[in-house]
Short mmCIF file of C-alpha atoms and ligand atoms in Angstrom, two decimals:
data_model
loop_
_atom_site.label_atom_id
_atom_site.label_comp_id
_atom_site.label_asym_id
_atom_site.label_seq_id
_atom_site.Cartn_x
_atom_site.Cartn_y
_atom_site.Cartn_z
CA MET A 1 132.03 89.15 66.02
CA LEU A 2 130.80 90.53 62.72
CA ASP A 3 132.10 93.93 61.75
CA HIS A 4 129.27 96.06 60.45
CA THR A 5 131.26 99.26 60.08
CA LEU A 6 130.47 100.67 56.69
CA LYS A 7 132.60 102.64 54.31
CA ASN A 8 130.73 105.12 52.21
CA THR A 9 132.99 104.43 49.27
CA ASN A 10 132.54 100.73 49.27
CA LEU A 11 128.84 100.13 48.77
CA THR A 12 127.60 96.92 47.18
CA TYR A 13 123.92 97.78 47.39
CA ARG A 14 123.02 101.34 46.45
CA PHE A 15 119.41 102.48 46.71
CA PRO A 16 117.58 105.10 44.64
CA LYS A 17 117.85 108.75 45.53
CA ASN A 18 115.32 109.83 48.19
CA PHE A 19 114.64 106.25 49.24
CA TRP A 20 112.67 106.21 52.50
CA TRP A 21 114.60 104.88 55.48
CA GLY A 22 112.69 104.78 58.70
CA SER A 23 110.38 102.70 60.77
CA ALA A 24 106.78 102.08 61.65
CA ALA A 25 104.94 102.14 64.94
CA SER A 26 101.41 102.90 66.07
CA GLY A 27 99.66 105.20 68.52
CA PRO A 28 98.20 102.53 70.81
CA GLN A 29 101.52 100.69 70.99
CA THR A 30 103.72 103.66 71.89
CA GLU A 31 101.84 106.62 73.32
CA GLY A 32 100.79 105.42 76.76
CA ALA A 33 98.58 107.98 78.55
CA ALA A 34 95.82 105.55 77.67
CA GLN A 35 93.40 106.97 80.20
CA SER A 36 94.42 110.61 80.32
CA ASP A 37 94.01 113.94 78.54
CA GLY A 38 90.56 112.99 77.38
CA LYS A 39 91.36 109.65 75.75
CA LYS A 40 88.71 106.97 76.20
CA PRO A 41 89.25 103.21 76.10
CA ASN A 42 89.67 101.23 72.93
CA ILE A 43 89.03 97.49 72.79
CA TYR A 44 92.52 96.66 74.12
CA ASP A 45 92.16 99.01 77.10
CA TYR A 46 88.82 97.39 77.83
CA TRP A 47 89.99 93.82 77.28
CA TYR A 48 92.91 94.43 79.64
CA SER A 49 90.55 95.79 82.30
CA ILE A 50 88.55 92.56 82.30
CA GLU A 51 91.25 89.97 81.46
CA PRO A 52 94.75 91.23 82.35
CA GLU A 53 96.03 87.65 82.40
CA SER A 54 95.53 87.48 78.61
CA PHE A 55 98.50 89.85 78.21
CA HIS A 56 102.13 88.71 78.49
CA ASN A 57 103.30 89.32 82.09
CA LYS A 58 99.97 91.14 82.57
CA VAL A 59 101.44 94.28 81.00
CA GLY A 60 98.60 96.36 79.64
CA PRO A 61 98.20 99.18 77.13
CA GLU A 62 98.69 101.97 79.67
CA HIS A 63 102.33 100.86 80.00
CA THR A 64 103.25 101.55 76.39
CA SER A 65 106.46 103.49 75.91
CA ASP A 66 105.19 106.94 76.90
CA PHE A 67 105.74 108.54 73.50
CA TYR A 68 102.91 110.87 74.53
CA HIS A 69 105.26 112.64 76.93
CA ARG A 70 108.65 111.79 75.44
CA TYR A 71 108.01 112.37 71.74
CA LYS A 72 110.60 115.16 71.51
CA GLN A 73 113.38 113.00 72.89
CA ASP A 74 112.20 110.08 70.74
CA ILE A 75 112.21 112.15 67.57
CA GLN A 76 115.80 113.16 68.34
CA LEU A 77 116.62 109.47 68.63
CA MET A 78 114.90 108.80 65.30
CA LYS A 79 117.20 111.35 63.79
CA GLU A 80 120.16 109.73 65.44
CA VAL A 81 119.32 106.37 63.93
CA GLY A 82 118.95 107.79 60.44
CA HIS A 83 115.22 108.26 59.90
CA ASN A 84 114.05 110.36 56.98
CA SER A 85 110.46 109.11 57.46
CA PHE A 86 108.37 107.59 60.22
CA ARG A 87 104.89 106.06 60.40
CA THR A 88 102.65 106.13 63.40
CA SER A 89 98.88 106.23 63.81
CA ILE A 90 96.32 108.65 65.16
CA GLN A 91 94.27 107.04 67.88
CA TRP A 92 90.58 107.39 67.11
CA SER A 93 89.78 106.96 70.82
CA ARG A 94 92.04 109.92 71.61
CA LEU A 95 90.90 112.27 68.83
CA ILE A 96 87.16 111.64 69.06
CA PRO A 97 86.86 109.97 72.46
CA LYS A 98 83.09 109.65 72.72
CA GLY A 99 82.49 108.71 69.12
CA ASP A 100 80.09 111.64 68.75
CA GLY A 101 82.20 113.66 66.32
CA LYS A 102 83.39 116.03 69.04
CA VAL A 103 87.14 116.53 68.78
CA ASN A 104 89.42 116.37 71.84
CA LEU A 105 91.60 119.47 71.68
CA GLN A 106 94.34 117.94 73.80
CA ALA A 107 94.66 115.21 71.17
CA VAL A 108 94.76 117.77 68.36
CA ASN A 109 97.56 119.60 70.19
CA PHE A 110 99.48 116.40 70.73
CA TYR A 111 99.32 115.20 67.11
CA ASN A 112 100.12 118.71 65.88
CA ARG A 113 103.20 118.81 68.06
CA VAL A 114 104.35 115.37 66.89
CA ILE A 115 103.86 116.22 63.22
CA ASP A 116 105.60 119.59 63.55
CA GLU A 117 108.49 118.10 65.50
CA LEU A 118 109.00 115.39 62.88
CA ILE A 119 108.99 117.91 60.05
CA ALA A 120 111.33 120.24 61.94
CA ASN A 121 113.76 117.33 62.11
CA ASP A 122 113.46 116.47 58.40
CA ILE A 123 111.49 113.32 59.10
CA GLU A 124 108.50 112.86 56.78
CA PRO A 125 105.44 111.93 58.85
CA PHE A 126 103.34 109.03 57.52
CA MET A 127 99.99 108.78 59.26
CA ASN A 128 97.84 105.72 59.60
CA LEU A 129 94.27 105.95 60.81
CA TYR A 130 93.55 102.53 62.26
CA HIS A 131 95.94 100.07 63.82
CA PHE A 132 93.59 97.48 65.39
CA ASP A 133 92.35 100.07 67.93
CA MET A 134 88.57 100.12 67.76
CA PRO A 135 87.20 102.65 70.29
CA MET A 136 85.14 100.79 72.87
CA CYS A 137 82.14 103.09 72.28
CA MET A 138 82.24 101.92 68.63
CA GLN A 139 82.63 98.26 69.55
CA GLU A 140 79.50 98.64 71.67
CA LYS A 141 77.67 99.58 68.47
CA GLY A 142 78.92 96.39 66.80
CA GLY A 143 82.45 97.36 65.73
CA TRP A 144 83.17 96.66 62.08
CA GLU A 145 79.98 94.64 61.79
CA SER A 146 78.03 97.90 62.01
CA ARG A 147 77.35 100.35 59.17
CA GLU A 148 77.09 103.14 61.74
CA VAL A 149 80.72 102.48 62.67
CA ILE A 150 81.78 102.72 59.01
CA ASN A 151 80.23 106.18 58.88
CA ALA A 152 81.85 107.22 62.16
CA TYR A 153 85.25 106.05 60.87
CA VAL A 154 84.84 108.07 57.67
CA LYS A 155 84.02 111.13 59.78
CA PHE A 156 87.13 110.45 61.88
CA ALA A 157 89.24 110.15 58.70
CA GLU A 158 87.80 113.39 57.35
CA THR A 159 88.57 115.14 60.64
CA CYS A 160 92.19 113.94 60.44
CA PHE A 161 92.58 115.09 56.82
CA ARG A 162 91.18 118.52 57.69
CA LEU A 163 93.27 118.95 60.81
CA PHE A 164 96.60 117.57 59.63
CA GLY A 165 96.40 117.29 55.83
CA ASP A 166 98.25 120.57 55.34
CA ARG A 167 101.44 118.91 56.62
CA VAL A 168 101.02 115.12 56.38
CA LYS A 169 101.57 113.97 52.80
CA TYR A 170 101.30 110.21 53.22
CA TRP A 171 98.11 108.77 54.66
CA PHE A 172 97.08 105.18 55.29
CA THR A 173 93.57 104.10 56.13
CA PHE A 174 94.35 100.80 57.88
CA ASN A 175 97.28 98.73 59.04
CA GLU A 176 96.92 94.99 58.33
CA PRO A 177 93.11 95.03 58.24
CA ILE A 178 93.00 91.24 57.99
CA VAL A 179 94.51 90.89 61.46
CA PRO A 180 91.42 92.08 63.38
CA VAL A 181 89.39 89.63 61.27
CA GLU A 182 91.72 86.73 62.07
CA ALA A 183 92.44 87.60 65.70
CA GLY A 184 88.99 88.88 66.68
CA TYR A 185 86.55 86.85 64.56
CA LEU A 186 88.25 83.60 63.53
CA TYR A 187 90.99 82.32 65.80
CA ASN A 188 89.91 83.47 69.26
CA LEU A 189 93.07 85.49 69.89
CA HIS A 190 91.97 89.07 70.56
CA TYR A 191 88.87 90.83 71.84
CA PRO A 192 85.97 90.45 70.94
CA LYS A 193 87.03 86.79 70.57
CA ILE A 194 84.22 85.76 68.28
CA VAL A 195 84.69 82.59 66.24
CA ASP A 196 82.40 82.90 63.25
CA PHE A 197 83.61 83.01 59.65
CA LYS A 198 80.55 84.76 58.28
CA ARG A 199 80.78 87.55 60.84
CA GLY A 200 84.50 87.78 60.08
CA ALA A 201 83.70 88.13 56.37
CA GLN A 202 81.29 90.96 57.24
CA VAL A 203 84.02 92.67 59.25
CA ALA A 204 86.41 92.34 56.30
CA HIS A 205 83.91 93.71 53.78
CA ASN A 206 82.86 96.61 56.01
CA THR A 207 86.52 97.48 56.59
CA ILE A 208 87.10 97.65 52.85
CA VAL A 209 84.03 99.85 52.41
CA ALA A 210 85.27 102.12 55.22
CA HIS A 211 88.67 102.27 53.53
CA ALA A 212 87.18 103.13 50.12
CA LYS A 213 84.95 105.82 51.61
CA ALA A 214 87.95 107.35 53.40
CA VAL A 215 89.84 107.42 50.08
CA GLU A 216 86.76 109.05 48.49
CA ILE A 217 86.61 111.85 51.04
CA PHE A 218 90.39 112.34 50.81
CA LYS A 219 90.03 112.95 47.07
CA LYS A 220 86.97 115.18 47.53
CA LEU A 221 88.84 117.36 50.01
CA ASN A 222 91.68 117.54 47.51
CA VAL A 223 94.30 116.86 50.16
CA LYS A 224 97.74 117.44 48.66
CA GLY A 225 99.18 114.03 49.32
CA LYS A 226 98.92 110.30 48.71
CA ILE A 227 96.58 107.85 50.30
CA GLY A 228 96.98 104.12 50.67
CA ILE A 229 96.64 101.14 52.93
CA ILE A 230 99.14 98.91 54.70
CA LEU A 231 98.68 95.19 54.01
CA ASN A 232 100.54 92.27 55.51
CA LEU A 233 101.27 90.19 52.45
CA THR A 234 102.04 86.63 53.40
CA PRO A 235 102.44 84.79 50.11
CA SER A 236 101.39 81.13 50.10
CA TYR A 237 103.87 78.55 48.86
CA PRO A 238 102.82 74.97 48.07
CA ARG A 239 104.64 71.99 49.55
CA SER A 240 105.28 70.65 46.05
CA GLU A 241 104.44 71.28 42.41
CA ASN A 242 101.65 68.68 42.59
CA LEU A 243 98.42 70.10 41.32
CA GLU A 244 96.60 69.57 44.65
CA ASP A 245 99.29 71.39 46.64
CA VAL A 246 99.45 74.23 44.12
CA GLN A 247 95.67 74.59 44.23
CA ALA A 248 95.74 74.62 48.06
CA ALA A 249 98.30 77.46 48.00
CA HIS A 250 96.23 79.34 45.44
CA VAL A 251 93.14 79.17 47.66
CA ALA A 252 95.09 80.24 50.77
CA ASP A 253 96.34 83.22 48.79
CA LEU A 254 92.79 84.19 47.84
CA PHE A 255 91.73 84.24 51.49
CA PHE A 256 94.79 85.82 53.09
CA ASN A 257 96.26 88.15 50.49
CA ARG A 258 93.99 88.84 47.59
CA SER A 259 90.88 89.34 49.76
CA PHE A 260 92.23 92.81 50.60
CA LEU A 261 94.87 93.42 47.95
CA ASP A 262 92.52 93.06 44.97
CA PRO A 263 89.69 95.36 46.09
CA VAL A 264 92.03 98.18 47.14
CA THR A 265 94.15 98.05 43.97
CA LYS A 266 91.82 96.64 41.29
CA GLY A 267 88.53 97.78 42.75
CA GLU A 268 87.02 94.29 42.93
CA TYR A 269 87.13 91.07 44.90
CA PRO A 270 88.67 88.00 43.25
CA LYS A 271 85.83 86.18 41.47
CA GLU A 272 87.07 82.79 42.65
CA LEU A 273 86.91 83.90 46.28
CA ILE A 274 83.35 85.08 45.82
CA GLY A 275 82.54 81.72 44.21
CA ILE A 276 83.98 79.76 47.17
CA LEU A 277 82.02 81.83 49.69
CA LYS A 278 78.82 81.82 47.67
CA GLU A 279 78.83 78.03 47.35
CA ARG A 280 79.03 77.79 51.16
CA GLU A 281 76.51 80.59 51.81
CA LEU A 282 79.16 82.68 53.55
CA LEU A 283 78.96 85.89 51.56
CA PRO A 284 78.63 89.01 53.74
CA ALA A 285 75.74 91.45 53.34
CA VAL A 286 76.64 94.01 50.68
CA GLU A 287 74.81 97.33 50.28
CA PRO A 288 74.00 98.37 46.70
CA GLU A 289 76.57 101.20 46.58
CA ASP A 290 79.43 99.25 48.22
CA LEU A 291 80.90 97.69 45.11
CA GLN A 292 80.79 100.97 43.24
CA VAL A 293 82.52 102.85 46.02
CA ILE A 294 85.23 100.15 46.13
CA ARG A 295 85.61 100.25 42.35
CA GLN A 296 85.91 104.02 42.21
CA ASN A 297 88.37 104.60 45.03
CA ARG A 298 91.66 102.83 44.51
CA ILE A 299 94.82 103.58 46.43
CA ASP A 300 97.69 105.80 45.31
CA ILE A 301 100.30 103.91 47.29
CA LEU A 302 100.56 100.51 48.96
CA GLY A 303 102.40 99.65 52.16
CA VAL A 304 103.65 96.09 52.29
CA ASN A 305 104.33 94.46 55.65
CA TYR A 306 106.33 91.30 55.26
CA TYR A 307 107.49 89.00 58.03
CA GLN A 308 107.20 85.39 56.86
CA PRO A 309 105.63 83.22 54.15
CA ARG A 310 102.67 80.89 54.54
CA ARG A 311 103.33 77.29 53.49
CA VAL A 312 100.49 74.98 52.67
CA LYS A 313 99.70 71.55 51.30
CA ALA A 314 96.57 69.82 50.05
CA LYS A 315 94.22 68.59 52.77
CA THR A 316 94.99 65.13 54.02
CA LYS A 317 91.54 64.49 55.45
CA PRO A 318 88.29 66.41 55.15
CA GLU A 319 86.76 68.27 58.10
CA PRO A 320 83.95 66.47 59.96
CA ALA A 321 80.58 67.15 58.33
CA GLY A 322 78.87 70.20 59.80
CA ALA A 323 82.04 71.73 61.35
CA PRO A 324 81.72 75.54 61.20
CA PHE A 325 83.68 76.80 58.21
CA MET A 326 87.27 77.95 58.53
CA PRO A 327 89.62 78.77 55.63
CA GLU A 328 91.78 75.84 56.84
CA HIS A 329 89.03 73.48 55.65
CA LEU A 330 90.49 74.06 52.19
CA PHE A 331 94.22 73.50 52.82
CA ASP A 332 96.58 72.22 55.51
CA PRO A 333 99.50 74.16 56.92
CA TYR A 334 102.87 72.81 55.90
CA ILE A 335 106.17 73.10 57.75
CA LYS A 336 109.15 73.12 55.42
CA PRO A 337 111.72 70.80 57.01
CA ASP A 338 114.83 72.81 56.07
CA ARG A 339 113.38 76.22 56.77
CA LYS A 340 115.45 78.98 58.36
CA ILE A 341 113.96 80.11 61.62
CA ASN A 342 114.23 83.06 63.97
CA PRO A 343 114.82 81.04 67.17
CA HIS A 344 113.83 84.01 69.35
CA ARG A 345 110.33 84.31 67.90
CA GLY A 346 109.71 80.98 66.16
CA TRP A 347 108.89 82.57 62.81
CA GLU A 348 110.37 81.37 59.54
CA ILE A 349 112.87 83.69 57.87
CA CYS A 350 112.72 83.57 54.08
CA GLU A 351 114.21 86.71 52.60
CA GLU A 352 113.61 86.11 48.89
CA VAL A 353 109.85 86.19 49.45
CA ILE A 354 110.14 89.97 49.62
CA TYR A 355 111.39 89.87 46.02
CA ASP A 356 108.50 87.60 44.96
CA ILE A 357 106.07 90.13 46.44
CA MET A 358 107.78 92.92 44.51
CA MET A 359 107.52 90.98 41.26
CA ASP A 360 103.87 90.14 41.93
CA ILE A 361 103.06 93.83 42.42
CA ARG A 362 105.05 94.73 39.29
CA ASP A 363 103.46 92.09 37.08
CA ASN A 364 99.94 91.63 38.45
CA TYR A 365 99.11 94.92 40.16
CA GLY A 366 100.09 97.51 37.57
CA ASN A 367 103.47 98.18 39.23
CA ILE A 368 101.80 100.62 41.62
CA PRO A 369 104.07 102.64 43.90
CA PHE A 370 104.66 100.81 47.17
CA PHE A 371 107.14 100.60 50.01
CA ILE A 372 108.12 98.00 52.53
CA SER A 373 106.14 99.40 55.42
CA GLU A 374 107.11 96.76 58.00
CA ASN A 375 109.75 94.06 58.18
CA GLY A 376 111.58 93.11 61.30
CA MET A 377 112.82 90.57 63.76
CA GLY A 378 111.20 90.00 67.14
CA VAL A 379 113.45 88.70 69.90
CA GLU A 380 112.26 87.38 73.24
CA GLY A 381 114.65 87.87 76.17
CA GLU A 382 116.79 90.35 74.27
CA GLU A 383 118.47 91.67 77.46
CA LYS A 384 120.82 88.69 77.25
CA PHE A 385 122.51 90.35 74.26
CA ARG A 386 123.55 93.42 76.23
CA ASN A 387 127.31 93.99 75.95
CA SER A 388 129.79 95.34 78.47
CA GLU A 389 129.19 98.87 77.19
CA GLY A 390 125.55 98.55 78.13
CA PHE A 391 123.82 98.37 74.76
CA ILE A 392 122.15 95.47 72.96
CA GLU A 393 124.48 93.94 70.41
CA ASP A 394 121.91 92.70 67.89
CA ASP A 395 124.04 91.51 64.98
CA TYR A 396 121.24 89.07 64.11
CA ARG A 397 118.93 92.03 63.39
CA ILE A 398 121.52 93.79 61.23
CA GLU A 399 121.97 90.61 59.26
CA PHE A 400 118.20 90.12 59.00
CA ILE A 401 117.78 93.62 57.53
CA GLN A 402 120.74 93.24 55.17
CA GLU A 403 119.54 89.92 53.83
CA HIS A 404 116.09 91.33 53.10
CA LEU A 405 117.50 94.50 51.58
CA LYS A 406 119.59 92.48 49.13
CA TRP A 407 116.35 91.14 47.67
CA VAL A 408 114.69 94.55 47.74
CA HIS A 409 117.69 95.84 45.81
CA LYS A 410 117.34 93.07 43.24
CA GLY A 411 113.62 93.81 42.84
CA LEU A 412 114.38 97.48 42.31
CA GLY A 413 116.91 96.54 39.64
CA GLU A 414 114.16 94.63 37.87
CA GLY A 415 111.77 97.53 37.78
CA ALA A 416 109.74 97.26 40.99
CA ASN A 417 108.30 100.59 42.05
CA CYS A 418 109.51 100.42 45.66
CA LEU A 419 109.96 103.77 47.39
CA GLY A 420 111.40 102.81 50.74
CA TYR A 421 111.98 100.49 53.61
CA HIS A 422 110.54 100.87 57.09
CA LEU A 423 111.55 98.59 59.88
CA TRP A 424 109.17 97.39 62.55
CA THR A 425 110.02 99.24 64.73
CA PHE A 426 111.80 102.34 66.04
CA MET A 427 111.87 101.49 69.76
CA ASP A 428 110.75 98.33 71.53
CA ASN A 429 107.04 98.66 71.93
CA TRP A 430 103.96 97.07 73.41
CA SER A 431 102.40 94.55 71.09
CA TRP A 432 98.82 93.62 71.98
CA ALA A 433 98.52 90.33 73.86
CA ASN A 434 102.28 89.78 73.48
CA ALA A 435 102.93 93.07 75.31
CA TYR A 436 106.74 93.56 75.50
CA LYS A 437 107.61 89.90 74.93
CA ASN A 438 109.17 90.25 71.48
CA ARG A 439 111.53 93.18 71.07
CA TYR A 440 111.80 94.67 67.58
CA GLY A 441 113.33 98.11 68.11
CA LEU A 442 116.43 99.85 66.89
CA VAL A 443 116.26 101.43 70.32
CA GLU A 444 115.82 99.52 73.55
CA VAL A 445 113.16 100.55 76.04
CA ASP A 446 114.14 99.43 79.54
CA LEU A 447 110.96 98.53 81.38
CA LYS A 448 112.81 98.06 84.65
CA ASN A 449 114.53 101.41 84.51
CA ASP A 450 112.08 104.25 83.92
CA LEU A 451 111.54 103.27 80.26
CA ASN A 452 115.07 104.47 79.47
CA ARG A 453 115.95 104.47 75.79
CA THR A 454 119.31 103.08 74.57
CA ILE A 455 120.27 102.79 70.92
CA LYS A 456 121.10 99.19 69.97
CA LYS A 457 123.92 98.19 67.64
CA SER A 458 121.33 97.90 64.86
CA GLY A 459 120.34 101.54 65.44
CA ARG A 460 123.93 102.65 64.93
CA TRP A 461 124.15 100.53 61.80
CA TYR A 462 120.81 101.83 60.50
CA LYS A 463 122.13 105.37 60.71
CA GLN A 464 125.03 104.46 58.41
CA LEU A 465 122.70 102.58 56.09
CA SER A 466 120.54 105.66 55.70
CA ALA A 467 123.47 108.11 55.50
CA ASN A 468 125.12 106.00 52.78
CA ASN A 469 121.81 105.18 51.11
CA GLY A 470 123.02 101.60 50.91
CA PHE A 471 125.47 99.14 52.36
C1 BG6 B 1 102.87 93.48 63.04
C2 BG6 B 1 101.85 94.48 63.56
O1 BG6 B 1 102.25 92.60 62.17
O2 BG6 B 1 103.48 92.67 64.02
C3 BG6 B 1 102.33 95.14 64.85
O3 BG6 B 1 101.55 95.48 62.60
C4 BG6 B 1 102.91 94.12 65.81
O4 BG6 B 1 101.28 95.89 65.43
C5 BG6 B 1 104.04 93.35 65.12
O5 BG6 B 1 103.37 94.74 66.98
C6 BG6 B 1 104.79 92.37 66.03
O6 BG6 B 1 103.99 91.41 66.60
P1 BG6 B 1 104.50 90.44 67.76
O7 BG6 B 1 103.31 89.60 68.06
O8 BG6 B 1 105.64 89.62 67.25
O9 BG6 B 1 104.90 91.28 68.92
#
């Protein structure tokens, strides 16, 4: 067995003073109480009510880990596993349940209590405003395809800044905004399960406009804090250095990274991406003021979620004429034969990519302040790693974190402006259609035993990591 006991005196990787150590989660994935205290359904609550079989073991959103009632105990556990910061999200469908602007006071009380409890325990609260959880009343108006929904979101954001901006200093408009586009409008994975690139492009554009308008109101209100967005950056690597493969990777990067990264940091879409869409008549409808609002409202801070790279190669054969457009018409996926894999989730593990991302931000995005806002290892069937003392002995997760942090450390040494590292996630939580299939937490949540929380070996190690500010 590996010995992960750390000696304060013997650190190989030291991190900068005040580095953020913590984790990320989201309201819909942890709170539970999905139908109570005034909360109304979001698209996942609704989707579960009509198609429970689409969720792993038919476990729906009302079963999430009951943070709504156990937040005090959970915040104590956060402290125990070394958190100095923690990100969650405010559920729109809890705060403004009917979408009419009217605030639910029970929600205000709940988020106030959570924020105050975090601060009282020296844990900096980071608040995100949208983690895939479109209120159903907004989806009925067209979701992100509708301009009315953009305006309602901006009102929701403003309400959050006014209510909580005196204490929350780090705000994020969206988590992984490309995921609802992919899952809901391209690949038939999540509600509303539309498969239509052009509508997906409209969703993406409207999301970026909503983001920029939220940044605008944040600045107008003069909230004393920073505002940003959390993007899942999945860099594209070509199979080979052949021009065709390199070009394929470049195009994949335009669609899956730069589509969001460029407008929020540089204030404009990549010209090449616009060219590709224009040629195929796939450009979304753009209102006259949209581009200006995007240009004028750039982020202060970026959150980078990194799990695995994307590998691509040049297309081997063209799509049949007339097939509805998909980004994969322009490149083929590639599986690297000697890749390292997480056997419990099936995802590639490639730690040095985190360093490439850091260098890309340093060199091509003005070295803006950022942090690793999610990184983590999902494990299916994790109960099998429980030891005789009754806790999960997840050495694989400790090693996963260490190996990534070595590259973060190297990037920092080369001038990257990285402010912290947040693991996905604090405690095992519900994850959309995958429900509780893949466990990511530093703390186990026992579904069979009253949602009992038990700190895993990684949680004990994380505490030392944070206390030593290195390993
Ligand atoms: C992240 C999302 O990308 O992946 C989370 O921000 C999600 O919301 C996590 O829970 C893990 O996903 P999965 O499918 O492995 O459970």
